[in-house]
Structures are given as structure tokens and as C-alpha cells.
mmCIF file of C-alpha atoms in Angstrom:
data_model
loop_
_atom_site.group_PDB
_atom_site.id
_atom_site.type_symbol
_atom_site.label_atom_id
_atom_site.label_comp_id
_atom_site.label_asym_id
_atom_site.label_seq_id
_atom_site.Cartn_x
_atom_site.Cartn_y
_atom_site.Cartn_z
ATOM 1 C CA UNK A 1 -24.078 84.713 73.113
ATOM 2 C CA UNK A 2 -22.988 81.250 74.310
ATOM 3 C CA UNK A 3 -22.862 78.427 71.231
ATOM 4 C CA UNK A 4 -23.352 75.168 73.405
ATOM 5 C CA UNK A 5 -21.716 72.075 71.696
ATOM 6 C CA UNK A 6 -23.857 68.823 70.992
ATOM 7 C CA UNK A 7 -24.893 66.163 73.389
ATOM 8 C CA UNK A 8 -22.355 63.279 72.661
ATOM 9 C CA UNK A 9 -23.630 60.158 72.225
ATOM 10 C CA UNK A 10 -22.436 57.492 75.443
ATOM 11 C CA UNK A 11 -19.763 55.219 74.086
ATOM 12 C CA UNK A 12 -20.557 51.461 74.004
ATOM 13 C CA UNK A 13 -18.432 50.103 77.126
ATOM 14 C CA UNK A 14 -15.534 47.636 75.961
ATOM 15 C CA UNK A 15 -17.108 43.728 75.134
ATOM 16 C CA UNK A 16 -16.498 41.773 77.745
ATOM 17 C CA UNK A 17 -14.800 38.653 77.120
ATOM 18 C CA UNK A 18 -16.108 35.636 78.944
ATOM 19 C CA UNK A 19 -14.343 32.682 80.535
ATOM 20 C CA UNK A 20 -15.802 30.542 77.781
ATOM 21 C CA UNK A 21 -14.162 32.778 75.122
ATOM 22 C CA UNK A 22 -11.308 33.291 76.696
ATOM 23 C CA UNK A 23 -10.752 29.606 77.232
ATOM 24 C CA UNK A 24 -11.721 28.561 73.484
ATOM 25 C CA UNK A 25 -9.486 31.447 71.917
ATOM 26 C CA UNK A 26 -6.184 29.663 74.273
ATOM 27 C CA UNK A 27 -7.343 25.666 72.902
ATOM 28 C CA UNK A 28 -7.500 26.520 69.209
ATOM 29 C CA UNK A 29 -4.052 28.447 69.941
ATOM 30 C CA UNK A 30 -2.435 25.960 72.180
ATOM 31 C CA UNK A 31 -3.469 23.106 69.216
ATOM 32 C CA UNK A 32 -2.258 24.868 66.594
ATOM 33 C CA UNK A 33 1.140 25.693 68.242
ATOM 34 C CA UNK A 34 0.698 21.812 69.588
ATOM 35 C CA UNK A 35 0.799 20.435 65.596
ATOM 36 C CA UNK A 36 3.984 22.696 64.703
ATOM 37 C CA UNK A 37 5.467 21.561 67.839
ATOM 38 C CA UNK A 38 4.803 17.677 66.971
ATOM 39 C CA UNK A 39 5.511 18.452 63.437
ATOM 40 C CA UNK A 40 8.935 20.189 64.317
ATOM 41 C CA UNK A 41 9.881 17.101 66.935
ATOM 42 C CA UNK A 42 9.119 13.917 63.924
ATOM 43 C CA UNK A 43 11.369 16.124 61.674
ATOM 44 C CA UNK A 44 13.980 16.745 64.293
ATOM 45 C CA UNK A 45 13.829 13.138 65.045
ATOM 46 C CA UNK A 46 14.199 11.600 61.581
ATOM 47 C CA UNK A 47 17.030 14.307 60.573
ATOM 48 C CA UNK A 48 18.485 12.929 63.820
ATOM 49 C CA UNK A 49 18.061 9.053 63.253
ATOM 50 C CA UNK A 50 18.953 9.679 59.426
ATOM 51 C CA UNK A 51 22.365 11.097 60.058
ATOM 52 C CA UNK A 52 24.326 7.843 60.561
ATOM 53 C CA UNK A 53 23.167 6.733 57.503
ATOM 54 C CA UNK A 54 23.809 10.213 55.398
ATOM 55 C CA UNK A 55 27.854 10.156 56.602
ATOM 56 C CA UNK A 56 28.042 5.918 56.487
ATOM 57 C CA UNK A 57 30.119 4.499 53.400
ATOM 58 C CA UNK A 58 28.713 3.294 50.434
ATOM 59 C CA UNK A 59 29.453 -0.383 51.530
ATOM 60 C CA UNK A 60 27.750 -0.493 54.760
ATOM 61 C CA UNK A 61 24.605 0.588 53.595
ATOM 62 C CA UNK A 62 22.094 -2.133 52.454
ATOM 63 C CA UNK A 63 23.195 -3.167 48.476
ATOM 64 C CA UNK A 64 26.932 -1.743 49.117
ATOM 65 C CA UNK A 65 25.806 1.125 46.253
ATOM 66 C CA UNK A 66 25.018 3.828 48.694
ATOM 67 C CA UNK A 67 22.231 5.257 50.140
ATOM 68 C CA UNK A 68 20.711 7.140 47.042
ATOM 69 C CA UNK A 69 21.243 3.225 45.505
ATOM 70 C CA UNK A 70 18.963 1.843 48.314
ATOM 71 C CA UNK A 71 16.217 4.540 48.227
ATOM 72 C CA UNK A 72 15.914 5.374 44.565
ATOM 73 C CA UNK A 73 13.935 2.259 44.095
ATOM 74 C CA UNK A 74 11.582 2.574 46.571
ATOM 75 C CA UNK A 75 11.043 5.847 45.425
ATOM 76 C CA UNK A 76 10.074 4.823 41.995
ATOM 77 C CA UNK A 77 7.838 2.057 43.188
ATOM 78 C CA UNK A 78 6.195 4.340 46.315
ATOM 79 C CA UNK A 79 5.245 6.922 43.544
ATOM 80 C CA UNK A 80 3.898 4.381 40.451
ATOM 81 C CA UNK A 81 1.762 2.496 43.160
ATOM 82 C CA UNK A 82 0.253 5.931 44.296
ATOM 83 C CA UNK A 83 -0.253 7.078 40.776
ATOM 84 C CA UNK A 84 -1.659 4.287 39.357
ATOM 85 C CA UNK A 85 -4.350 4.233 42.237
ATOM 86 C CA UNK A 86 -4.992 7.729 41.596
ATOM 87 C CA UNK A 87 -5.548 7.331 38.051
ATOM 88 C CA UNK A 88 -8.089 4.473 38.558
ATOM 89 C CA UNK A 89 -9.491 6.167 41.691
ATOM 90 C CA UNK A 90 -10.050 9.995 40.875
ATOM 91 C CA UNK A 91 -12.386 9.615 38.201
ATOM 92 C CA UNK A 92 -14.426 6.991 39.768
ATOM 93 C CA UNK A 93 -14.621 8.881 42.537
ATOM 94 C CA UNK A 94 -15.717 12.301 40.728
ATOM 95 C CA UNK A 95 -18.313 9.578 38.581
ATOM 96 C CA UNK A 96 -19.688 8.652 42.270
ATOM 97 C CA UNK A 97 -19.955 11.868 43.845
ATOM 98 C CA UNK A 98 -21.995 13.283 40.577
ATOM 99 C CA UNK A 99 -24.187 10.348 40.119
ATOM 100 C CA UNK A 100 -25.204 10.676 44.013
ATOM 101 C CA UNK A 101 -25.461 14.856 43.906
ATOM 102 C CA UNK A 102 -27.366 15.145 40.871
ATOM 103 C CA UNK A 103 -28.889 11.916 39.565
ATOM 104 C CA UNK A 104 -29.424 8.965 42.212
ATOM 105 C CA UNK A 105 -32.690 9.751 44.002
ATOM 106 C CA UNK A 106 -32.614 10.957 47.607
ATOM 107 C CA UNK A 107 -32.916 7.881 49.222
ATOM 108 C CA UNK A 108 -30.635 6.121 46.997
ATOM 109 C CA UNK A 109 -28.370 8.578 47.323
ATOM 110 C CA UNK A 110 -27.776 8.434 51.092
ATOM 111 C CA UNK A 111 -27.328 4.248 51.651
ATOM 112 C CA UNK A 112 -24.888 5.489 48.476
ATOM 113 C CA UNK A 113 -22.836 7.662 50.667
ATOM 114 C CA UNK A 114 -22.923 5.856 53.587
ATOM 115 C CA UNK A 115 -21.579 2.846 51.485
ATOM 116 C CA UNK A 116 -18.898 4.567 50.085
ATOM 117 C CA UNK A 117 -18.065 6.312 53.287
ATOM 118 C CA UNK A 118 -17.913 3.228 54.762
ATOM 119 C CA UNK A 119 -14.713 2.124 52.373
ATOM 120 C CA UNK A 120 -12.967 4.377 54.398
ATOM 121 C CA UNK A 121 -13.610 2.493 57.793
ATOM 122 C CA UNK A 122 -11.902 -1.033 56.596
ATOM 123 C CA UNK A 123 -8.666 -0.964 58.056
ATOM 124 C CA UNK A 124 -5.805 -2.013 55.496
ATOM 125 C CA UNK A 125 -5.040 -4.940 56.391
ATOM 126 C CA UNK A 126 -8.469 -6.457 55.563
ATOM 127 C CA UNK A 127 -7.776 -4.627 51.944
ATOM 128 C CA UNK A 128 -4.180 -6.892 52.203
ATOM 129 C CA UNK A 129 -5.458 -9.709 52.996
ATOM 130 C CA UNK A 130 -8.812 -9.523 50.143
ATOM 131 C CA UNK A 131 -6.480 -8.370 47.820
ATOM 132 C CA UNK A 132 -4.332 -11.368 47.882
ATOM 133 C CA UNK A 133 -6.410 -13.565 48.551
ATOM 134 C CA UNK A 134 -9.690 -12.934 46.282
ATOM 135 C CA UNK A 135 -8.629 -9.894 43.773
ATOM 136 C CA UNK A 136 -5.152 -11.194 42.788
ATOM 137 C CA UNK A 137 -6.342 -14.755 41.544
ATOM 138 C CA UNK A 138 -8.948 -13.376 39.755
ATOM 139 C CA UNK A 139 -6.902 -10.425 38.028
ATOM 140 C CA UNK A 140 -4.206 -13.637 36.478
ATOM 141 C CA UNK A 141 -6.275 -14.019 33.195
ATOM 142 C CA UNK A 142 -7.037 -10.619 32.792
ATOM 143 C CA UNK A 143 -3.065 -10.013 32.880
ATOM 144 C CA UNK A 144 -2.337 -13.045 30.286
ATOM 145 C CA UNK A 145 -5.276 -11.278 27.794
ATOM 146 C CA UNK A 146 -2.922 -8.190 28.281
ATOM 147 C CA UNK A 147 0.134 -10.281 27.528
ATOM 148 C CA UNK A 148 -0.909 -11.680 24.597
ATOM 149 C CA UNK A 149 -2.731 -8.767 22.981
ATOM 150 C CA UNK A 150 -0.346 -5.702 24.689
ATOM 151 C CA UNK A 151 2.591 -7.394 25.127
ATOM 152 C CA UNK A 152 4.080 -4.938 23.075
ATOM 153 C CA UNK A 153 3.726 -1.877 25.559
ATOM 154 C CA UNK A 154 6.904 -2.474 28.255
ATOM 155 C CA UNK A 155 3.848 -1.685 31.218
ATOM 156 C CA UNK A 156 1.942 -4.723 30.380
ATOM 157 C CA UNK A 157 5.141 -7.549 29.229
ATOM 158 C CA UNK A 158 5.564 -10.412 30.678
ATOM 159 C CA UNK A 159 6.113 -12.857 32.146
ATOM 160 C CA UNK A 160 2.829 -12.730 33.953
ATOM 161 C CA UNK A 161 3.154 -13.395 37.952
ATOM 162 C CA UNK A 162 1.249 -16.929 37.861
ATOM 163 C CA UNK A 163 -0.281 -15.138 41.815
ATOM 164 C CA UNK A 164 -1.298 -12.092 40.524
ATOM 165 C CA UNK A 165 0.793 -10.306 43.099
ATOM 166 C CA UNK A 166 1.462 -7.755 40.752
ATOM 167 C CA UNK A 167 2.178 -3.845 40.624
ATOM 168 C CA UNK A 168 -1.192 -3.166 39.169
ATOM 169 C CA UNK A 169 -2.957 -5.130 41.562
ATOM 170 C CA UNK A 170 -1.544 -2.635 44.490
ATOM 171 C CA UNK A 171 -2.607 0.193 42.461
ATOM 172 C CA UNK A 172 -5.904 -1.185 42.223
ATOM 173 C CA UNK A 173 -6.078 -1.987 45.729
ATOM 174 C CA UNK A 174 -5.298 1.585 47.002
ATOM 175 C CA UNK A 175 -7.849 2.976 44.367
ATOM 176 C CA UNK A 176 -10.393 1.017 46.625
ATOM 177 C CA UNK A 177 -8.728 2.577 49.820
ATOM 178 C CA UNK A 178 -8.745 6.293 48.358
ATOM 179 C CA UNK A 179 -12.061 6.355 46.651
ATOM 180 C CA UNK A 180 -14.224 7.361 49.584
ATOM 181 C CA UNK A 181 -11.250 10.189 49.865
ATOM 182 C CA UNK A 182 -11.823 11.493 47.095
ATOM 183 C CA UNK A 183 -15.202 10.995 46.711
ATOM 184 C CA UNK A 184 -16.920 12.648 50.101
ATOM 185 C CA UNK A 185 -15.256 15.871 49.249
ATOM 186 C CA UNK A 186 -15.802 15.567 45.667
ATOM 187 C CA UNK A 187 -19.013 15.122 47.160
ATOM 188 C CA UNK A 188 -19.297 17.863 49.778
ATOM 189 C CA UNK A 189 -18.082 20.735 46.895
ATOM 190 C CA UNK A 190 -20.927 19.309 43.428
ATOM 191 C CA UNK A 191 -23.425 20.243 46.815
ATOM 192 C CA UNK A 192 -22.528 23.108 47.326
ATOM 193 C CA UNK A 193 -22.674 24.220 43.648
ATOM 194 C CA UNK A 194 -25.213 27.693 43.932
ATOM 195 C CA UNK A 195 -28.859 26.685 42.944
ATOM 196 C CA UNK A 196 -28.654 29.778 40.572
ATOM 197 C CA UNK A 197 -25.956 28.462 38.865
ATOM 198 C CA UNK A 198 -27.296 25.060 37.889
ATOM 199 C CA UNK A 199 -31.300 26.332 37.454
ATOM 200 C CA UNK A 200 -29.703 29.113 35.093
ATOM 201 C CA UNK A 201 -27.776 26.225 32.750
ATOM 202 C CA UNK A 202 -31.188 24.533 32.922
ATOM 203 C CA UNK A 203 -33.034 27.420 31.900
ATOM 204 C CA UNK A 204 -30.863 27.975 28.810
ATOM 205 C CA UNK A 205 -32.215 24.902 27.278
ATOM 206 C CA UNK A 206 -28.910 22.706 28.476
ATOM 207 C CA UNK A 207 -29.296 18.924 29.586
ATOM 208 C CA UNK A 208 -28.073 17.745 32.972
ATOM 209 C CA UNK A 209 -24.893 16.682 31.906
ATOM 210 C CA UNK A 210 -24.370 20.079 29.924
ATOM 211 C CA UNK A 211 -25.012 21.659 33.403
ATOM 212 C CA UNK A 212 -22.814 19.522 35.168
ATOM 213 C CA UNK A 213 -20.292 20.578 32.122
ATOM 214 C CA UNK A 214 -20.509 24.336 32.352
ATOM 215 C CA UNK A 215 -21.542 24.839 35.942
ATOM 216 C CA UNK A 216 -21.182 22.184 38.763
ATOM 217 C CA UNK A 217 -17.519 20.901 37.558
ATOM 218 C CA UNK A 218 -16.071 24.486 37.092
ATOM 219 C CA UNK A 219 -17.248 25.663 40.529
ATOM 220 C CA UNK A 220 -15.785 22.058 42.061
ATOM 221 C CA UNK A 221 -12.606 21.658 40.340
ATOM 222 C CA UNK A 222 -10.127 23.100 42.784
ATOM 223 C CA UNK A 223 -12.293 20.647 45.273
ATOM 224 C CA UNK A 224 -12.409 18.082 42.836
ATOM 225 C CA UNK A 225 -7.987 18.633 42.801
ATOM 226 C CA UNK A 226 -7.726 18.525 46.672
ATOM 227 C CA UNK A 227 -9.826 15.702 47.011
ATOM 228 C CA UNK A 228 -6.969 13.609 44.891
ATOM 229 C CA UNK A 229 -4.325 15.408 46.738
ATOM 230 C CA UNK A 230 -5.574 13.839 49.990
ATOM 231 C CA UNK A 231 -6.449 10.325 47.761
ATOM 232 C CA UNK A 232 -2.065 10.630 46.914
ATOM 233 C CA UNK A 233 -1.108 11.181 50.156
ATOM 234 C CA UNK A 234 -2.916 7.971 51.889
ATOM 235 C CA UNK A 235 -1.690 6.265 48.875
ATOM 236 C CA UNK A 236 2.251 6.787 49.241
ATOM 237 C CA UNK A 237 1.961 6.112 53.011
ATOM 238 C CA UNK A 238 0.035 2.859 52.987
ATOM 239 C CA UNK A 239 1.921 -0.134 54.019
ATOM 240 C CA UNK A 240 0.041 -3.111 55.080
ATOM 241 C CA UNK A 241 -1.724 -4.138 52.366
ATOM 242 C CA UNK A 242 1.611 -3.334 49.842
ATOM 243 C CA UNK A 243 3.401 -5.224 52.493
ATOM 244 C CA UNK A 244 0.871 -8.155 52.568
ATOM 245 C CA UNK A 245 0.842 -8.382 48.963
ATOM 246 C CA UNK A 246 4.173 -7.871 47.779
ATOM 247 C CA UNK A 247 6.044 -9.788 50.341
ATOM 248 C CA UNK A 248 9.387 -11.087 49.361
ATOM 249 C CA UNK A 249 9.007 -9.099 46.004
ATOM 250 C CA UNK A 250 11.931 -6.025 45.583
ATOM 251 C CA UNK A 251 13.089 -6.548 41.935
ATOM 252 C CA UNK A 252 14.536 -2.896 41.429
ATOM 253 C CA UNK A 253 13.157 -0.529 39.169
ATOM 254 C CA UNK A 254 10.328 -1.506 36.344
ATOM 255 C CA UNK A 255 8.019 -0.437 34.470
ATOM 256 C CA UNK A 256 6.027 -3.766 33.896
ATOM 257 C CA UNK A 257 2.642 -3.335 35.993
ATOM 258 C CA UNK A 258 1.695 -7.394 35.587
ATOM 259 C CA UNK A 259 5.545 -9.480 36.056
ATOM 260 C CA UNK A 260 6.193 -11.565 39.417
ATOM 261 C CA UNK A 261 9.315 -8.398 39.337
ATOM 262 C CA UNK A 262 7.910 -5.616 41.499
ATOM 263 C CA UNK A 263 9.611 -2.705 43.126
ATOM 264 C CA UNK A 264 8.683 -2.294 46.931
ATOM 265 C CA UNK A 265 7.441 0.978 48.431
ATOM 266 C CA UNK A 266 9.100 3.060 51.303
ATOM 267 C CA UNK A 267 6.471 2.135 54.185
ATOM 268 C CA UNK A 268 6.100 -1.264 52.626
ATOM 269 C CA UNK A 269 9.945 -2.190 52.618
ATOM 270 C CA UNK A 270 10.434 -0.344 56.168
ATOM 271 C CA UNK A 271 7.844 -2.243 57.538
ATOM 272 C CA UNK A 272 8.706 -5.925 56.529
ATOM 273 C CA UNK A 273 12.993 -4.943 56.689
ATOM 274 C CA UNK A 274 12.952 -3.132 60.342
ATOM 275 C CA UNK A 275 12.163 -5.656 62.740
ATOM 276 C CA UNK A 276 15.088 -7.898 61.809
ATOM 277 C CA UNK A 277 17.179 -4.512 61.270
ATOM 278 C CA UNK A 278 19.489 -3.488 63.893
ATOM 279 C CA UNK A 279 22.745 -0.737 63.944
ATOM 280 C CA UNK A 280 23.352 0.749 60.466
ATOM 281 C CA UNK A 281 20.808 -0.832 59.515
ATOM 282 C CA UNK A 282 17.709 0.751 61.136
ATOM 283 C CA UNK A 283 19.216 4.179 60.690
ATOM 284 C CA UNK A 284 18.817 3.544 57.177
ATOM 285 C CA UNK A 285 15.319 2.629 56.921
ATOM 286 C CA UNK A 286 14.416 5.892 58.848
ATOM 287 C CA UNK A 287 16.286 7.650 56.483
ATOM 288 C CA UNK A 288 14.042 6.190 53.798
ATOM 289 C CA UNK A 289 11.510 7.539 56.198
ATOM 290 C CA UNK A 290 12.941 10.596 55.811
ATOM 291 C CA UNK A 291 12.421 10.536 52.408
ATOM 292 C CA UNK A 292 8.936 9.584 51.864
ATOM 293 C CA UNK A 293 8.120 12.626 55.053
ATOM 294 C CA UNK A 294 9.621 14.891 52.487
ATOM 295 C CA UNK A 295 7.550 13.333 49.327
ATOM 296 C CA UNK A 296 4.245 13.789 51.432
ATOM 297 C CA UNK A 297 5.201 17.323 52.843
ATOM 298 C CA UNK A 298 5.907 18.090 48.458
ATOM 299 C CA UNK A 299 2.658 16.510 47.965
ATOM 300 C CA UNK A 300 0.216 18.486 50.276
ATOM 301 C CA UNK A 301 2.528 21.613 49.499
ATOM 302 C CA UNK A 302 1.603 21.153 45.793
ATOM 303 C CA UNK A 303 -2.134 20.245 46.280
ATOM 304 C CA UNK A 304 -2.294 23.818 48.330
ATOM 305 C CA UNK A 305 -0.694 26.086 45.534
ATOM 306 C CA UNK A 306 -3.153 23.782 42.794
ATOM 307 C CA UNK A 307 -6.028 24.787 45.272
ATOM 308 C CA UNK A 308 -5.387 28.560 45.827
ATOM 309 C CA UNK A 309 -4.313 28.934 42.222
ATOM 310 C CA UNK A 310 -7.668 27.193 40.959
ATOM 311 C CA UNK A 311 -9.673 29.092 43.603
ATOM 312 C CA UNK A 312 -8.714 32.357 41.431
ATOM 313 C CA UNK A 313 -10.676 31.302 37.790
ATOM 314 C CA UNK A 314 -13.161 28.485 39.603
ATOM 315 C CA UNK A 315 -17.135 29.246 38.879
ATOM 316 C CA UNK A 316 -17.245 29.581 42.362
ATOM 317 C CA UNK A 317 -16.003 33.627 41.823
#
């Protein structure tokens, strides 16, 4: 007696990839190896550039105190411009993006985003230019009131810049070039909050800012943390409007926000020094370069661990 095995079923024939695909897949791969490749070639080129200045003696390096001498400063000043604008930016962003989401109506709420998106489209000179110009005058009493009344506090002593060319007034200028930053993807995430989520907190008897509370800020907080990681990095590159407004101002390192005595920023100070630089000179402000490349690469490297590690406890799992 003869057992006969089972039909098999026919196997599916191999997918066929199609020129399209096939040309797609090798784009997205060439552009990604493209960005490591350009990446690789800026760092190659500053390490390059920088070495003159690395091996040069103390004395022939801008200052005669060395190189650390000369960039130290402009560290200090690159970092308190950049965090005072995120400070005055991030939660008037995060204010923004939750009034349009969840309160504006939905009219108002789109000539809202388009105004605030359209921050992002002034180029920064314009910014230089209004903020000396228009902002600075205006800010002068404002920084005598804190003077007289908050003298006290070393951020806010005098004497007060009689200009208003100030510290504070760059960080307030850069809050006004990183708040549509921060804001769209603030923004893009409170959207994206799950209806459940919010019509649940609702249901429980909570208001709308109790929901925002408990559900629409926990599921957006690792956006909410990108979003100012992105606002920091635009804010320790910018240079035209720092260099507009604090031309002819390098006074070292200090603290007070609201004094004519203001320390300059890397791309501020590279921009106004380099085109009457030359030898030792230039190599120098590329090393500076150098230095604020590494500060940005530190930034973004940070904002990725903050995001991945918030990611793990945010509402949205």
C-alpha cells in the first residue's frame, strides 16, 4: 500500500526589485555616506588648520597668554549668550505651542503658526540690525531700574552700557531667533498627544490645564527637550547679529548681563577678527573654530542621550 505525500503548496517567486527601488535604496545610501564623508572632511580640515596654532608659543598667539588664554573667553561668553536665550526662549516657546494645540481656535491657530514659523525665515542680520537699532535703546531704562533696585546681584551691576549693547540684549535677541525652533516641534509632538489620552484626563473630571499637566506634557517632554537642543545649537553658532551688536566689545570674562563690558562669542569674534587676520593669526581663529565644532557636536550628542533616555518613562509608552 503506497502512502502518497501532500501536494506542496507553490512557493511565492522572489520580489522583484524595480529600477525605482533599486535607485531610491542607492540615494538614501549614497547621502548618508555623503554627510559622514563631509562631516569627516570639515573635521579633517579644522584639525589640519588648527595645528599651527596648537604647537605655536604662548607669545605669538593673540594676548601673548596662550591659546587656552585666547579661547577660554569666548567660550564663556558663546555659552552665557546661548543659555540665556534658551532660558527666555524654551518656555515661551512650550507657552506658544500649547496655547495654539489646545486653546487658540482653529483659525487662530494657523495665522499663529504661520507667524511664528515665519520668525524662522528673517535672516540674522535683520535681527542685528533691529536689535541695535530699536530693542537696545529701549532695553537702557529697563537696565538702570535693575541697577538701582538689583544692583546687588553681580548679573545685573553696573555701570549700565548708556547703548544698551549689552549681554542680555544678545540673549534676548537669539530667544527671538530660536523660538520658532523650539516651538514648531514643541508644536508637532502636544499634536500628536493620543486622543485617548487627553479625552480620558477629561473624563476624570480634570480641567484643561490638569490635562495638559498629566497627559499632553508627559507624552511631549523628550520632544519638548530636543526642541531646545536644536534652539542651543543655532544659538552658539549665530554670528551676525552678536557681531552687529557687540562690535568692538571683548572685555574678558563677566558675569554682568547689562555693563558696556561684554565677552565676545566664538563665531562672533571669528567673524569681525579674520578678515584683517593673516599667518598665525588665522590659524588661530580656526582653532577657536575648532572649538565651538566640538561644543556643538557635545551639544547634539547630549540632546540625543536626553531624548532616548526620556523616550524610556515618556506617556508616550
Amino acid at each position: 500500500m503506497t502512502v502518497t505525500s501532500p501536494p506542496q503548496e507553490p512557493t511565492a517567486p522572489p520580489p522583484v526589485r524595480r529600477p525605482g527601488d533599486r535607485i531610491f535604496s542607492l540615494s538614501a545610501k549614497g547621502a548618508g555616506i555623503l554627510i559622514l564623508v563631509i562631516l569627516a572632511g570639515v573635521t579633517l580640515f579644522l584639525l589640519a588648520e588648527s595645528f599651527p596654532a596648537l604647537t605655536a608659543p604662548a607669545e605669538e598667539i593673540p594676548g601673548e597668554g596662550g591659546l587656552a588664554s585666547y579661547v577660554w573667553p569666548l567660550i564663556f561668553g558663546t555659552l552665557l549668550s546661548a543659555a540665556i536665550a534658551l532660558l527666555v526662549a524654551t518656555p515661551l516657546a512650550v507657552g506658544i505651542a500649547l496655547f495654539i494645540t489646545h486653546y487658540a481656535p482653529r483659525r487662530l491657530a494657523q495665522v499663529l503658526g504661520y507667524v511664528v514659523d515665519l520668525l524662522a525665515a528673517i535672516p540674522s542680520i535683520v535681527y542685528g540690525f533691529w536689535g541695535i537699532a530699536w530693542l537696545a535703546p529701549r532695553l537702557v531704562p529697563f537696565y538702570r531700574w535693575l541697577e538701582e533696585n538689583l544692583g546687588f546681584i553681580p548679573l545685573f551691576a553696573g555701570p549700565v552700557s548708556p547703548t544698551g549693547r549689552t549681554m542680555l540684549t544678545i540673549g534676548l535677541v537669539l530667544a527671538v531667533m530660536i523660538l520658532p525652533i523650539v516651538s514648531a516641534i514643541s508644536r508637532e509632538v502636544f499634536s500628536q498627544v493620543p486622543t485617548l489620552h487627553t479625552e480620558a484626563a477629561l473624563a476624570l473630571g480634570a480641567t484643561r490645564w490638569e490635562m495638559i499637566k498629566m497627559a499632553v506634557i508627559p507624552y511631549g517632554k523628550s520632544g519638548i527637550i530636543g526642541g531646545a537642543m536644536l534652539g542651543l545649537g543655532r544659538a552658539l553658532g549665530e554670528t551676525m547679529a552678536v557681531a552687529i551688536i557687540l562690535s568692538g566689545s571683548a572685555a574678558g570674562i563677566t558675569f554682568a548681563l547689562i555693563s558696556s563690558a561684554n565677552p565676545q562669542t566664538i563665531a562672533a569674534n571669528i567673524a569681525l577678527q579674520f578678515p584683517e587676520s593673516t599667518g598665525i593669526d588665522v590659524n588661530t581663529l580656526i582653532a577657536s573654530g575648532l572649538v565651538l565644532f566640538v561644543i556643538t557636536l557635545l551639544v547634539n550628542m547630549l540632546a540625543r542621550w536626553i531624548v532616548n533616555r526620556r523616550a524610556d518613562f515618556s506617556g508616550a509608552n
